[in-house]
Short mmCIF file of C-alpha atoms and ligand atoms in Angstrom, two decimals:
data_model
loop_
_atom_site.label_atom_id
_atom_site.label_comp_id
_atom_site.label_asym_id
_atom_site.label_seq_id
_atom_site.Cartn_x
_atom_site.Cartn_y
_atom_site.Cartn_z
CA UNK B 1 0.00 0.00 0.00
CA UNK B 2 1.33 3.39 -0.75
CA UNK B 3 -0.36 6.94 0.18
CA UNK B 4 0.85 9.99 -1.83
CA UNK B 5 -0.14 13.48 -2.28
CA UNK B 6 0.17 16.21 -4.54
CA UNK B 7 -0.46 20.07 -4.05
CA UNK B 8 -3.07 22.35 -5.23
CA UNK B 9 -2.29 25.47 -7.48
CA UNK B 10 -3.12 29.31 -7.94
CA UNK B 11 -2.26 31.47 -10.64
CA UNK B 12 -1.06 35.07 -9.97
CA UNK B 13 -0.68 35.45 -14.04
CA UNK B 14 -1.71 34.21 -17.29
CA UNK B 15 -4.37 31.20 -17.56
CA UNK B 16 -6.13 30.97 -20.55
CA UNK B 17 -3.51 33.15 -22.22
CA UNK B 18 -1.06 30.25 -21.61
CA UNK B 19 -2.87 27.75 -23.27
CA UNK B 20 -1.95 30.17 -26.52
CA UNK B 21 1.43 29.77 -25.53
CA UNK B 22 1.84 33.04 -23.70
CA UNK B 23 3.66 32.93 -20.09
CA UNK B 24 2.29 32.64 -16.65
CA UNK B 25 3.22 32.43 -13.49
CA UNK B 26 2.01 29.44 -11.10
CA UNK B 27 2.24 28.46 -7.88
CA UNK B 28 2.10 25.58 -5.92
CA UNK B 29 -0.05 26.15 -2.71
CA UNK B 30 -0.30 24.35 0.98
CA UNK B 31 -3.41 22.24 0.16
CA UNK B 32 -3.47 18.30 -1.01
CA UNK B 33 -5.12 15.66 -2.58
CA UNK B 34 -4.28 12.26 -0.35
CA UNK B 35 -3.96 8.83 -2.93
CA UNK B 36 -3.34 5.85 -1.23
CA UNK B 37 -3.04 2.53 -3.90
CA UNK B 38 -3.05 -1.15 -3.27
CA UNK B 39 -3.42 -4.21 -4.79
CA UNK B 40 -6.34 -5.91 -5.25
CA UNK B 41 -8.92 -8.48 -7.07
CA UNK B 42 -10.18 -5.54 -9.09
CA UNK B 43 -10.13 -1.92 -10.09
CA UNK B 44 -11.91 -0.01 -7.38
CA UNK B 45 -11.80 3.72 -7.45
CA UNK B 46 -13.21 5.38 -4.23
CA UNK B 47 -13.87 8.73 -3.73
CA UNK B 48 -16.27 11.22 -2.16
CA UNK B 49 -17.77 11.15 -5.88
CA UNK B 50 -18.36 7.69 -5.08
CA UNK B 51 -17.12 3.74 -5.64
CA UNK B 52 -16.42 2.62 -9.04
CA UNK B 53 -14.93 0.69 -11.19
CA UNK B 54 -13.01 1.86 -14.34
CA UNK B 55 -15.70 5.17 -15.08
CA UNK B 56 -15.06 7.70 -16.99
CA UNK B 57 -18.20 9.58 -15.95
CA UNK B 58 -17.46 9.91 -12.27
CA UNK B 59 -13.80 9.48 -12.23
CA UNK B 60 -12.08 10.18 -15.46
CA UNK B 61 -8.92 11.12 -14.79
CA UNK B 62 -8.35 8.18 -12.10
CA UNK B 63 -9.53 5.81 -14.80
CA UNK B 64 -7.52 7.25 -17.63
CA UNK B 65 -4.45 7.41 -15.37
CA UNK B 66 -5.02 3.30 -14.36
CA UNK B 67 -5.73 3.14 -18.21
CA UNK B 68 -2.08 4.12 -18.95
CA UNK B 69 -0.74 2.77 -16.48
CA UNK B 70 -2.19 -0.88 -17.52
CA UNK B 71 -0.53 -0.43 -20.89
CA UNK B 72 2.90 0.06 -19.09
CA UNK B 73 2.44 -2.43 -16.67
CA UNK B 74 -0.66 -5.43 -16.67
CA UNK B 75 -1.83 -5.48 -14.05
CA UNK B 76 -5.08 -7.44 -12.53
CA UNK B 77 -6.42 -5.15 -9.98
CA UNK B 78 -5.53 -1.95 -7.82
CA UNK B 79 -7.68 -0.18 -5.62
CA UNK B 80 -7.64 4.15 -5.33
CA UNK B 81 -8.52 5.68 -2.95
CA UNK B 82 -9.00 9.40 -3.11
CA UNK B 83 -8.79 12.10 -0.13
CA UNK B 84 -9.00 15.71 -1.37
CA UNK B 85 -8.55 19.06 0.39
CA UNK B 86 -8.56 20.87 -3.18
CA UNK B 87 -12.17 21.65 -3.87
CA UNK B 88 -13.26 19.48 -7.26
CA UNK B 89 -14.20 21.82 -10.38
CA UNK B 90 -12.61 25.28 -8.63
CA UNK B 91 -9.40 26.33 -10.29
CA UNK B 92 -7.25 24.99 -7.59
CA UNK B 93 -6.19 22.43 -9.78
CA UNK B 94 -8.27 19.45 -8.01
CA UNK B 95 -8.01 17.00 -11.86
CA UNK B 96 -3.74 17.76 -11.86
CA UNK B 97 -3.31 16.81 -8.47
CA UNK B 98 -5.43 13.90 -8.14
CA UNK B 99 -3.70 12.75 -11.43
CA UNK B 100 -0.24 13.41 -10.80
CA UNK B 101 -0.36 11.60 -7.25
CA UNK B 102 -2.62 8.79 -8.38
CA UNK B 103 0.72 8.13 -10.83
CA UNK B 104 3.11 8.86 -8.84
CA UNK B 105 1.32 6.13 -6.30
CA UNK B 106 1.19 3.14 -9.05
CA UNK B 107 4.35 4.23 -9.75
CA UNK B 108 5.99 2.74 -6.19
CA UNK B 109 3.60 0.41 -6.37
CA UNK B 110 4.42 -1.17 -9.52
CA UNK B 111 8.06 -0.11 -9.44
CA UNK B 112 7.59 1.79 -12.83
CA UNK B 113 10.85 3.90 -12.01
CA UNK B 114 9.14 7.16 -13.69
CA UNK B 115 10.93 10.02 -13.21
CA UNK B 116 8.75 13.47 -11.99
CA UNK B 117 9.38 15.06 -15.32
CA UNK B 118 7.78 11.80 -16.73
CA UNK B 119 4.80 12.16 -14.29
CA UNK B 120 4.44 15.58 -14.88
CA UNK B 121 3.86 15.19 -18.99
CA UNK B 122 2.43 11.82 -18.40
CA UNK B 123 -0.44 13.75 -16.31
CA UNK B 124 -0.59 16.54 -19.45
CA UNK B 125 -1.43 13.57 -21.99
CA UNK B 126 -4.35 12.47 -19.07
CA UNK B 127 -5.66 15.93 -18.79
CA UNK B 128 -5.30 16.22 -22.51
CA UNK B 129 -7.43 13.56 -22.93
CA UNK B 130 -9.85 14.47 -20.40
CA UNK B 131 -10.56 17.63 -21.36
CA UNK B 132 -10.08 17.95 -24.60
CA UNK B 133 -7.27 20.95 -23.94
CA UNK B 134 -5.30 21.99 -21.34
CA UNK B 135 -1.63 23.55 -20.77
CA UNK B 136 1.04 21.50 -18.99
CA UNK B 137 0.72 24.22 -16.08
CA UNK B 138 -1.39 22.57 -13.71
CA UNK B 139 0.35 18.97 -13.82
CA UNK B 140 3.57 20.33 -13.83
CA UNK B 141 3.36 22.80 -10.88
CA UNK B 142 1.47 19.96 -8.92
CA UNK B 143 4.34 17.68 -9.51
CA UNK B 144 7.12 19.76 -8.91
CA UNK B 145 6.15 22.02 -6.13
CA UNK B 146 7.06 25.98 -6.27
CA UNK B 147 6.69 28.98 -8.32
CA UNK B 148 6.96 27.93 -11.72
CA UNK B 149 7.27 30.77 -15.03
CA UNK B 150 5.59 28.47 -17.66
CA UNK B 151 6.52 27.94 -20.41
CA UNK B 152 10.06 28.14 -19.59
CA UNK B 153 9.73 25.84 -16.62
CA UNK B 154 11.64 28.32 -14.35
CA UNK B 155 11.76 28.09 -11.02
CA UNK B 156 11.07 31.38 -9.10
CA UNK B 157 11.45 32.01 -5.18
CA UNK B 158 8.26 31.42 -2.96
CA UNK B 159 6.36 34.27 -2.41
CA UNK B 160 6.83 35.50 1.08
CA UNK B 161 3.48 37.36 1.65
CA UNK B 162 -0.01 36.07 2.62
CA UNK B 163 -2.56 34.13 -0.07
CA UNK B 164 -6.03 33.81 0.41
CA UNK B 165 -8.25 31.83 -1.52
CA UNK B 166 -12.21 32.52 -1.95
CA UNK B 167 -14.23 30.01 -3.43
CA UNK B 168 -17.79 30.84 -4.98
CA UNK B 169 -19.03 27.39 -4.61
CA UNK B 170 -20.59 27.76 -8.04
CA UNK B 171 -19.53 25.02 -10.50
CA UNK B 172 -17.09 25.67 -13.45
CA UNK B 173 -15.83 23.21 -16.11
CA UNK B 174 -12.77 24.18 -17.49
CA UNK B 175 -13.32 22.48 -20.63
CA UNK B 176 -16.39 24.38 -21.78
CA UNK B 177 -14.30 27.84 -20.43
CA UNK B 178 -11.52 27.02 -22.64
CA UNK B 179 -13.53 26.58 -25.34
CA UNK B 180 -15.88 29.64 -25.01
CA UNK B 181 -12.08 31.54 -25.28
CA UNK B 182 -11.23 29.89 -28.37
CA UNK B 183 -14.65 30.77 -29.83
CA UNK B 184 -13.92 34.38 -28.66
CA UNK B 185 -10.63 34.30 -30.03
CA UNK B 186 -11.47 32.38 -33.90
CA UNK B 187 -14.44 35.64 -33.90
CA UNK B 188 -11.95 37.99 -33.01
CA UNK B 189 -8.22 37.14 -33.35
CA UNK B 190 -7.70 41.00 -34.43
CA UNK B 191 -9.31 41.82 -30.41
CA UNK B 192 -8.06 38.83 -28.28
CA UNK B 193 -4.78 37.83 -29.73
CA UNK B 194 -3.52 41.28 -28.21
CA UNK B 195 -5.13 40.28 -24.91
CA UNK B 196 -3.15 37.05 -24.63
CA UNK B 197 0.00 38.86 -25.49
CA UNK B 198 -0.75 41.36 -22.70
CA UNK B 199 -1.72 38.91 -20.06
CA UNK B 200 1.74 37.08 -20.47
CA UNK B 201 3.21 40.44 -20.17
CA UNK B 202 1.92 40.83 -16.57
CA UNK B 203 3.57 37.32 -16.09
CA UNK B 204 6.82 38.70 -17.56
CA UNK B 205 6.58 42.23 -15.87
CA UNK B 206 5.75 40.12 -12.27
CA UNK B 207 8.38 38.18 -12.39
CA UNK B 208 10.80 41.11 -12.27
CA UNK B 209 8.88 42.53 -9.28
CA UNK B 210 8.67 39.28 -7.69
CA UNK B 211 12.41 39.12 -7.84
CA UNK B 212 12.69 41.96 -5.39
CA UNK B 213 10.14 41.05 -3.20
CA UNK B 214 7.53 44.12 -4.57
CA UNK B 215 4.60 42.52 -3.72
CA UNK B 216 2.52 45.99 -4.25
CA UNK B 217 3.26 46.13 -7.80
CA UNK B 218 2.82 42.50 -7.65
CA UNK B 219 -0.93 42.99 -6.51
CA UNK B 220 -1.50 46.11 -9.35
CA UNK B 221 -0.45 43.66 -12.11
CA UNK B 222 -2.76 40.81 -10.73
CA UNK B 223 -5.48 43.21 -10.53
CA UNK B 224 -4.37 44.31 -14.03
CA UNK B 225 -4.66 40.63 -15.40
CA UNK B 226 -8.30 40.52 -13.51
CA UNK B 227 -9.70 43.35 -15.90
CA UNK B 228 -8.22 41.09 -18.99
CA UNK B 229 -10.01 37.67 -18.00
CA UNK B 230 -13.13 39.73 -17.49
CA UNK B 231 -12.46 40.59 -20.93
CA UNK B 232 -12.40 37.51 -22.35
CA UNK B 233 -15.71 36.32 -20.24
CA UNK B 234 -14.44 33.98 -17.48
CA UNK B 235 -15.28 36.66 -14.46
CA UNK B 236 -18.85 36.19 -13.04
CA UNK B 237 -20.57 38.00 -10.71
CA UNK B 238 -19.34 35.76 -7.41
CA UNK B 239 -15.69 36.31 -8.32
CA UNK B 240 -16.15 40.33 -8.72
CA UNK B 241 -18.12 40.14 -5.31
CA UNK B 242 -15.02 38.48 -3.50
CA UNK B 243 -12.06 39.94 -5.61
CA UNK B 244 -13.44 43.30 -4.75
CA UNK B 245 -13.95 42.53 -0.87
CA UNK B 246 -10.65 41.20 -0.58
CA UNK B 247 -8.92 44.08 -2.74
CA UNK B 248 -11.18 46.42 -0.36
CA UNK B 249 -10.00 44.43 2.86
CA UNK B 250 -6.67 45.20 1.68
CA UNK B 251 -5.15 42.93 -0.29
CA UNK B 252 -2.17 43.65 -2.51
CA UNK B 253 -4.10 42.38 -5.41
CA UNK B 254 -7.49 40.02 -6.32
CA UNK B 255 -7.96 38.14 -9.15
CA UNK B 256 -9.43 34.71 -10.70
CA UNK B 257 -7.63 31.86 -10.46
CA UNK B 258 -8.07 29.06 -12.91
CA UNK B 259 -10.45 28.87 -15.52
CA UNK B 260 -13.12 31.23 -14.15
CA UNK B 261 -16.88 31.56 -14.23
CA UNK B 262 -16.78 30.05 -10.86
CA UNK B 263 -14.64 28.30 -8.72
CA UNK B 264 -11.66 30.36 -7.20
CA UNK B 265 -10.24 33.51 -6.65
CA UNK B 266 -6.63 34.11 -5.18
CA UNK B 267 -5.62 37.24 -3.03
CA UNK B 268 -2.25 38.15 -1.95
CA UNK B 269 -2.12 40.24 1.19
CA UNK B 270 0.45 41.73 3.84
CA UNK B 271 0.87 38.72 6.43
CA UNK B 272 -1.41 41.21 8.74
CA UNK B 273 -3.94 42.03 6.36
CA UNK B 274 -4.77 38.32 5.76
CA UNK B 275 -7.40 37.17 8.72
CA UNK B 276 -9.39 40.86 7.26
CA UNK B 277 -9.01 39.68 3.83
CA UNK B 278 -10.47 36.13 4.77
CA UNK B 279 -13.19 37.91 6.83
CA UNK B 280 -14.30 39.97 4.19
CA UNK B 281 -14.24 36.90 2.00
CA UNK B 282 -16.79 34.95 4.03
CA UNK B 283 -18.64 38.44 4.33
CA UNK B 284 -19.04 38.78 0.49
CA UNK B 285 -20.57 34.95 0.85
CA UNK B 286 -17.37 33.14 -0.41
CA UNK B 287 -15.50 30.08 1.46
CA UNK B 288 -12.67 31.92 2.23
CA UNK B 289 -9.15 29.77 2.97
CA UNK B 290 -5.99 31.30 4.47
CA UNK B 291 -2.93 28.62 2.79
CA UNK B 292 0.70 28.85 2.60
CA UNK B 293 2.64 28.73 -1.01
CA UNK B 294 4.78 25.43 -0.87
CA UNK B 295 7.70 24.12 -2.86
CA UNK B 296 6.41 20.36 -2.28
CA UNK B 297 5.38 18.97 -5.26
CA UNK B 298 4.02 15.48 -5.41
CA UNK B 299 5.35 13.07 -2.84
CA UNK B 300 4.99 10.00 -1.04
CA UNK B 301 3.62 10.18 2.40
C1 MEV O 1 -6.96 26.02 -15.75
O1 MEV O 1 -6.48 25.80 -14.43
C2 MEV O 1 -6.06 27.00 -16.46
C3 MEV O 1 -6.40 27.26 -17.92
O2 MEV O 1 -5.38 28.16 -18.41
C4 MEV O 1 -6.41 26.01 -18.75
C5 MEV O 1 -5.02 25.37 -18.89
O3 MEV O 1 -4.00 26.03 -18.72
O4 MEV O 1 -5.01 24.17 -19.21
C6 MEV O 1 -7.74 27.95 -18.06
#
């Protein structure tokens, strides 16, 4: 039997954009998804979605991932079981870190010897599959831990400052959000193409202010990058309620994180300023969450 986990994620810069191939900047934050695998007579998936067997309706990226798997290594039956901090469906990246610690879990078990960058693009292909499209970001920063400037891969420092995440509790598939964008974008390359560009140019500009620690500026550009995914039609009423109380709490910046139209949004605060910031959260009607940023990736238990 082995238990792994694998961290959650926030993005202070560039989703959506960096599915275009623009940069981003993406973080690795203090909240898990618990696998534990075993042997046994059958597949089993458990969950709080439920039991299953192989099922891609209830749990498609643990089946796709045992799917793989299978064709590296037969194998009769395994049982997963899935314990998750990361709130399913809410830009936290709930689908990368089950995935990446389900594999790195069959991995020991099975003694595939994969190696994290392996994991990492092994997870990609699942979400690929899953969803139809999706950037390495999520799979990547859950398996290696950190602040990570995609595309380049590069490790930044951790951001020493408060984050506070507010969830809306209202449902969001990233697939459908992703989509709506590339709808936006084949009406309107002229209009959105210049969007992307200047969404990864908050990344870039960030990650010189990040450098020295200018969390401030930090927060302007975030809040910069919240007016552009509004833009594009990922913000929704929820996530202007709660990016506004937290900016108004005083947060150095508020914006979505993820794919929008629900789920998350991230807040980055002076270590003070973060119990108001959660407080106003909860007051706007969010499920407000005070974490750490973390440079552990996936690991075993
Ligand atoms: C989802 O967490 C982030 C998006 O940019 C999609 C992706 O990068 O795959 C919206």
């Amino acid at each position: 039997m082995v238990t792994c986990s694998a961290p959650g994620k926030v993005y202070l810069f560039g989703e959506h954009a960096v599915v275009y191939g623009e940069n981003a900047i993406c973080c690795a934050v203090d909240i898990r998804t618990h696998i534990t695998v075993e042997e046994n007579d059958s597949v089993l998936i458990e969950s709080p979605l439920g039991t299953t067997g192989i099922d891609y309706s209830v749990h498609p990226y643990v089946s796709e991932v045992l799917e793989k798997v299978r064709a590296m290594s037969p194998f009769e039956g395994i049982k997963v079981h899935v314990e998750s901090d990361i709130p399913i469906g809410s830009g936290l990246g709930s689908s990368a870190a089950v995935t990446v610690a389900t594999l790195k879990g069959l991995d020991n078990l099975l003694g595939l010897d994969l190696s994290l960058e392996e994991i990492a693009s092994i997870g990609h292909e699942i979400e690929i599959q899953v969803q139809g499209a999706a950037s390495p970001t999520d799979t990547y920063v859950c398996t290696m831990g950190g602040t990570v400037m995609i595309p380049d891969r590069k490790h930044l420092d951790l951001l020493d400052c408060g984050v506070v995440i507010g969830n809306t509790n209202v449902f969001s598939s990233t697939k459908e959000l992703v989509s709506n964008v590339s709808a936006l974008k084949d009406a309107y390359p002229e209009l959105i193409s210049p969007i992307f560009s200047t969404i990864g140019n908050t990344a870039i500009r960030g990650e010189t202010l990040l450098a020295v620690k200018d969390y401030k500026e930090v927060g302007k550009l975030m809040n910069v990058n919240q007016g552009l995914l509004d833009s594009i039609g990922v913000n929704c009423p929820e996530l202007s309620s709660l990016i506004y109380a937290a900016r108004n709490a005083g947060a150095f910046g508020a914006k979505i994180t993820g794919a929008g139209g629900g789920g998350c949004m991230v807040a980055i605060a002076p270590e003070d300023k973060v119990e108001d910031v959660s407080q106003a959260i909860s007051e706007a009607g969010g499920v407000s969450l005070i974490t750490k940023f973390t440079g552990q990736g996936v690991r075993i238990e």
